[in-house]
CSV table of C-alpha atoms in Angstrom, one decimal:
chain,number,residue,atom,x,y,z
A,115,MET,CA,-4.7,203.4,-16.8
A,116,ILE,CA,-1.8,203.2,-14.6
A,117,HIS,CA,-3.2,204.8,-11.9
A,118,TRP,CA,-6.0,201.7,-12.0
A,119,ASN,CA,-3.1,199.3,-12.3
A,120,ARG,CA,-1.3,200.5,-9.1
A,121,ILE,CA,-5.3,200.2,-7.2
A,122,LYS,CA,-5.3,196.8,-8.3
A,123,ARG,CA,-2.0,196.0,-7.3
A,124,VAL,CA,-1.9,197.6,-3.7
A,125,THR,CA,-5.6,196.1,-2.9
A,126,LEU,CA,-3.9,192.7,-4.0
A,127,ASP,CA,-1.0,192.7,-2.1
A,128,PHE,CA,-3.6,193.8,1.0
A,129,ILE,CA,-5.7,190.6,0.3
A,130,PHE,CA,-2.7,188.8,-0.3
A,131,PRO,CA,-0.1,190.2,1.0
A,132,ASN,CA,4.0,188.7,0.0
A,133,ARG,CA,5.5,186.5,2.5
A,134,CYS,CA,9.0,185.5,3.5
A,135,PRO,CA,8.7,181.5,2.2
A,136,TYR,CA,11.2,180.6,5.2
A,137,CYS,CA,9.7,182.5,8.4
A,138,GLY,CA,6.1,183.6,6.8
A,139,LYS,CA,7.0,187.4,7.8
A,140,ILE,CA,4.7,190.2,5.4
A,141,ILE,CA,7.7,191.2,3.0
A,142,GLY,CA,7.3,194.3,0.2
A,143,SER,CA,5.9,193.2,-3.1
A,144,LYS,CA,9.1,193.1,-4.9
A,145,GLU,CA,11.2,191.0,-1.8
A,146,ARG,CA,11.8,187.6,-2.2
A,147,VAL,CA,13.1,187.1,1.3
A,148,CYS,CA,13.3,189.1,4.4
A,149,ALA,CA,16.7,190.5,5.9
A,150,PRO,CA,16.8,188.8,8.8
A,151,CYS,CA,16.2,185.3,7.0
A,152,LEU,CA,18.7,185.9,4.4
A,153,GLU,CA,21.4,186.5,7.0
A,154,ILE,CA,20.6,183.0,9.1
A,155,LEU,CA,20.2,180.9,6.1
A,156,PRO,CA,22.5,177.4,6.8
A,157,ARG,CA,24.1,177.6,3.4
A,158,ILE,CA,26.3,174.7,2.5
A,159,GLU,CA,29.5,176.0,1.9
A,160,GLN,CA,32.7,175.3,-0.1
A,161,PRO,CA,34.6,173.2,0.2
A,162,ILE,CA,31.9,170.5,-1.1
A,163,CYS,CA,31.9,166.6,-1.2
A,164,LYS,CA,31.2,165.3,-4.8
A,165,VAL,CA,29.0,163.2,-4.0
A,166,CYS,CA,26.3,163.8,-1.9
A,167,GLY,CA,26.9,167.4,-1.7
A,168,ARG,CA,27.4,168.0,1.8
A,169,GLY,CA,30.0,170.3,2.7
A,170,ILE,CA,33.4,168.1,3.3
A,171,THR,CA,33.2,168.3,7.1
A,172,PHE,CA,29.8,167.1,7.5
A,173,CYS,CA,30.4,164.3,4.7
A,174,ARG,CA,29.7,160.9,5.8
A,175,CYS,CA,29.0,159.0,2.4
A,176,TYR,CA,28.9,155.6,3.8
A,177,HIS,CA,26.6,153.7,1.0
A,178,LYS,CA,27.6,153.6,-2.6
A,179,TYR,CA,24.8,156.0,-4.3
A,180,SER,CA,23.2,154.8,-7.5
A,181,PHE,CA,23.2,158.3,-8.5
A,182,ASP,CA,26.7,160.4,-9.9
A,183,ARG,CA,26.2,163.4,-7.7
A,184,CYS,CA,23.6,165.7,-5.4
A,185,VAL,CA,24.0,169.3,-4.6
A,186,ALA,CA,21.9,171.5,-2.4
A,187,PRO,CA,22.3,175.1,-1.4
A,188,PHE,CA,21.0,174.2,2.4
A,189,TYR,CA,21.2,171.6,5.2
A,190,TYR,CA,18.3,170.6,6.5
A,191,GLU,CA,17.8,173.1,9.4
A,192,GLY,CA,16.6,176.5,10.8
A,193,ASN,CA,15.0,178.2,9.0
A,194,ALA,CA,15.1,176.3,5.9
A,195,ARG,CA,13.4,173.7,7.5
A,196,ASN,CA,10.9,176.0,8.7
A,197,GLY,CA,10.6,177.3,5.2
A,198,LEU,CA,10.1,173.8,3.8
A,199,ILE,CA,7.8,172.1,6.6
A,200,LEU,CA,5.6,175.4,5.3
A,201,PHE,CA,6.0,174.8,1.4
A,202,LYS,CA,5.9,170.6,2.1
A,203,PHE,CA,2.6,170.2,4.2
A,204,ARG,CA,0.9,174.0,4.8
A,205,GLY,CA,0.0,174.5,1.3
A,206,TRP,CA,2.5,177.3,0.7
A,207,ILE,CA,2.9,176.6,-3.0
A,208,LYS,CA,4.6,179.9,-3.7
A,209,ASN,CA,7.9,178.9,-1.7
A,210,ALA,CA,9.0,176.8,-4.8
A,211,GLU,CA,9.6,179.9,-7.1
A,212,ALA,CA,12.4,180.8,-3.8
A,213,PHE,CA,13.7,177.7,-3.5
A,214,ALA,CA,13.9,176.8,-7.5
A,215,GLU,CA,16.1,179.7,-7.5
A,216,GLU,CA,19.1,179.1,-4.9
A,217,MET,CA,18.6,175.4,-6.3
A,218,ALA,CA,18.9,176.4,-10.1
A,219,GLN,CA,22.6,178.8,-8.6
A,220,VAL,CA,23.7,175.8,-6.9
A,221,ALA,CA,23.1,173.5,-9.9
A,222,GLU,CA,24.5,175.7,-12.1
A,223,ARG,CA,27.9,176.2,-10.0
A,224,GLU,CA,28.6,172.3,-10.0
A,225,TYR,CA,27.3,171.0,-12.9
A,226,GLY,CA,27.3,174.0,-15.5
A,227,ASN,CA,25.3,175.4,-17.8
A,228,THR,CA,23.6,172.2,-19.3
A,229,PRO,CA,23.4,170.2,-16.2
A,230,GLY,CA,21.0,167.3,-18.3
A,231,ASP,CA,19.5,166.5,-21.4
A,232,VAL,CA,16.2,166.1,-19.7
A,233,MET,CA,14.6,166.5,-15.5
A,234,VAL,CA,12.1,164.2,-13.5
A,235,TYR,CA,11.2,164.1,-10.2
A,236,VAL,CA,10.7,161.6,-7.2
A,237,PRO,CA,6.9,160.9,-7.8
A,238,MET,CA,4.5,160.5,-5.5
A,239,THR,CA,1.0,158.1,-5.7
A,240,LYS,CA,-2.0,159.6,-6.7
A,241,GLN,CA,-3.7,159.0,-3.3
A,242,ALA,CA,-0.3,160.6,-1.9
A,243,VAL,CA,-1.1,163.5,-4.0
A,244,ARG,CA,-5.0,163.6,-3.6
A,245,LYS,CA,-4.5,163.5,0.4
A,246,ARG,CA,-1.2,166.4,-0.1
A,247,GLY,CA,-3.2,168.1,-2.9
A,248,TYR,CA,-0.1,168.4,-5.1
A,249,ASN,CA,4.0,167.1,-5.3
A,250,GLN,CA,6.3,169.5,-4.0
A,251,SER,CA,9.0,168.0,-5.5
A,252,LYS,CA,7.0,168.1,-9.4
A,253,LEU,CA,6.3,172.2,-8.6
A,254,LEU,CA,10.5,172.5,-7.8
A,255,ALA,CA,11.3,170.3,-11.1
A,256,HIS,CA,8.7,173.1,-13.0
A,257,GLU,CA,10.3,175.5,-11.3
A,258,LEU,CA,14.0,174.8,-12.2
A,259,SER,CA,12.8,174.0,-15.6
A,260,LYS,CA,12.3,177.2,-16.4
A,261,ARG,CA,15.8,178.5,-14.7
A,262,LEU,CA,18.1,175.7,-16.2
A,263,ASP,CA,16.2,175.2,-19.6
A,264,VAL,CA,15.5,171.7,-19.3
A,265,PRO,CA,12.7,170.0,-20.2
A,266,VAL,CA,10.9,167.9,-17.5
A,267,LEU,CA,9.3,164.4,-18.4
A,268,ASP,CA,6.0,164.2,-16.1
A,269,ASP,CA,4.8,160.6,-15.3
A,270,ALA,CA,8.5,159.4,-16.9
A,271,LEU,CA,9.3,158.5,-13.6
A,272,VAL,CA,6.6,156.8,-11.6
A,273,LYS,CA,6.0,155.6,-7.7
A,274,CYS,CA,4.2,152.0,-8.7
A,275,ARG,CA,3.4,151.0,-4.5
A,276,GLU,CA,3.1,152.8,-1.6
A,277,LEU,CA,4.8,153.1,1.2
A,278,ASN,CA,5.0,154.7,4.5
A,279,PRO,CA,6.3,158.4,4.3
A,280,GLN,CA,10.3,158.5,4.8
A,281,HIS,CA,9.7,161.6,7.5
A,282,MET,CA,7.7,158.7,9.9
A,283,VAL,CA,10.8,156.2,9.8
A,284,GLY,CA,14.1,155.9,11.3
A,285,MET,CA,17.4,156.3,9.5
A,286,GLN,CA,17.8,152.4,9.1
A,287,GLU,CA,14.3,151.6,7.8
A,288,ARG,CA,14.8,154.0,4.8
A,289,TRP,CA,17.1,152.1,2.9
A,290,GLY,CA,14.4,149.0,3.0
A,291,ASN,CA,11.5,151.3,2.9
A,292,VAL,CA,12.1,152.1,-0.8
A,293,ILE,CA,13.1,148.9,-1.9
A,294,GLY,CA,10.7,148.1,-5.4
A,295,ALA,CA,8.7,151.7,-4.8
A,296,PHE,CA,9.7,153.6,-8.2
A,297,CYS,CA,9.4,152.0,-11.9
A,298,VAL,CA,10.3,153.8,-15.4
A,299,GLU,CA,7.3,153.8,-17.7
A,300,GLN,CA,8.6,155.4,-20.5
A,301,GLU,CA,12.1,153.9,-20.7
A,302,ASP,CA,12.5,155.4,-24.6
A,303,LEU,CA,12.5,159.0,-23.3
A,304,ILE,CA,15.6,158.0,-20.7
A,305,ARG,CA,17.2,155.7,-22.7
A,306,GLY,CA,21.0,157.4,-23.2
A,307,LYS,CA,20.1,160.8,-22.0
A,308,ARG,CA,21.8,162.9,-18.5
A,309,VAL,CA,18.9,162.8,-16.4
A,310,LEU,CA,18.3,165.5,-13.6
A,311,LEU,CA,16.7,164.2,-10.7
A,312,VAL,CA,14.5,166.8,-8.6
A,313,ASP,CA,14.0,166.5,-5.0
A,314,ASP,CA,12.8,168.8,-1.9
A,315,VAL,CA,15.3,167.1,0.8
A,316,MET,CA,18.1,164.3,1.4
A,317,THR,CA,18.3,162.8,4.4
A,318,THR,CA,20.0,159.2,3.8
A,319,GLY,CA,19.9,159.2,0.6
A,320,ALA,CA,18.1,156.2,0.0
A,321,THR,CA,14.7,157.6,-2.2
A,322,LEU,CA,17.2,159.3,-4.9
A,323,ASP,CA,19.3,156.0,-4.7
A,324,GLN,CA,16.7,153.9,-5.5
A,325,CYS,CA,14.9,156.4,-8.2
A,326,ALA,CA,18.6,156.9,-9.9
A,327,ARG,CA,18.6,152.8,-9.9
A,328,MET,CA,15.5,152.6,-11.6
A,329,LEU,CA,16.7,155.3,-14.4
A,330,LYS,CA,20.1,153.8,-14.7
A,331,MET,CA,18.3,150.7,-15.1
A,332,ALA,CA,16.1,152.0,-18.0
A,333,GLY,CA,19.3,153.4,-19.6
A,334,ALA,CA,20.0,156.6,-18.0
A,335,ARG,CA,24.0,157.9,-18.8
A,336,SER,CA,24.1,159.9,-16.0
A,337,VAL,CA,22.1,160.8,-13.1
A,338,LEU,CA,22.7,163.6,-11.1
A,339,CYS,CA,20.9,165.1,-8.4
A,340,VAL,CA,19.5,168.6,-6.9
A,341,VAL,CA,17.6,168.7,-3.6
A,342,PHE,CA,16.3,172.3,-1.8
A,343,ALA,CA,17.5,171.0,1.6
A,344,SER,CA,20.5,168.1,2.9
A,345,THR,CA,20.2,166.8,6.5
A,346,SER,CA,23.8,166.8,8.2
A,347,PRO,CA,24.5,163.3,9.2
A,348,GLN,CA,25.4,164.5,12.5
A,349,ARG,CA,21.7,165.1,13.2
A,350,LEU,CA,19.7,161.8,14.5
A,351,VAL,CA,16.8,161.6,12.0
A,352,LYS,CA,13.6,160.5,14.2
A,353,PRO,CA,10.6,159.4,12.5
A,354,VAL,CA,7.8,162.3,12.4
A,355,LYS,CA,4.2,163.7,12.4
A,356,VAL,CA,3.1,166.5,10.2
A,357,ALA,CA,-0.7,167.2,9.5
A,358,TYR,CA,-1.3,168.1,6.2
A,359,ASN,CA,-2.5,171.2,5.1
A,360,ILE,CA,-3.5,172.7,8.2
A,361,ALA,CA,-4.3,176.2,8.6
A,362,ASP,CA,-2.6,178.8,6.4
A,363,ALA,CA,-1.0,180.5,9.0
A,364,PRO,CA,3.0,181.2,9.5
A,365,VAL,CA,4.3,178.6,12.0
A,366,LYS,CA,6.7,180.0,14.8
A,367,ARG,CA,9.8,180.9,13.7
A,368,ALA,CA,12.6,178.7,14.2
A,369,ALA,CA,15.6,179.8,16.3
A,370,PRO,CA,18.6,180.9,14.6
A,371,VAL,CA,21.4,178.4,14.0
A,372,ALA,CA,24.9,179.1,13.2
A,373,GLN,CA,26.1,178.2,9.6
A,374,GLN,CA,27.7,175.4,9.6
A,375,ARG,CA,31.2,175.7,7.6
A,376,GLY,CA,32.1,173.1,4.9
């Protein structure tokens, strides 16, 4: 039996090799990340802003957000950006496991062992889910739930109208683009609760702000956010277009970037 299990494992590793979630390089079956990527991940280092979660040096909290705090393990650049593109647009859904592990660590460090009573995620319309095949924020939330022991409320927060994807509009347009886009349909499950709100990336904070606003209107006691990556406000946010679910092959590895010091 042991011999057969080993053969099966080797066969599966050959057919479906384990890959680094950040660069796509084939790694050992028990590895999570390749060593080169681990060394250059653009981690957000202490001290951090107690609102936006970026390093103090890079904080530009011009807006008064509806959420109470946001935290993230990485800046959205280098191999963290590369990994998120693989996850979000190329169908590498297994990346949710490695990303949620990093998110859980920073959430526990900043929010404590019980970061919320319930967890929700930034929703997509049914049409958008059909187009992409999945909601990446939902996948992150369910993996995060396993690690933080906070239950996920599916469909408590919904997207009630379609809009231009945030990654396809500029910095200023993002705030107006999300107005009226989200609704809370299960207010009884939100009222009086500490809500942990999950998304993949924070750029201006407009999407998280609008979601938090609706959650608090529904009676949430507090809204804490956790995302995989946060865009450095020093970088100009430009509209980008990325094809959905193109061939499942590694993209060109991003050039190493120096860690930003907070």
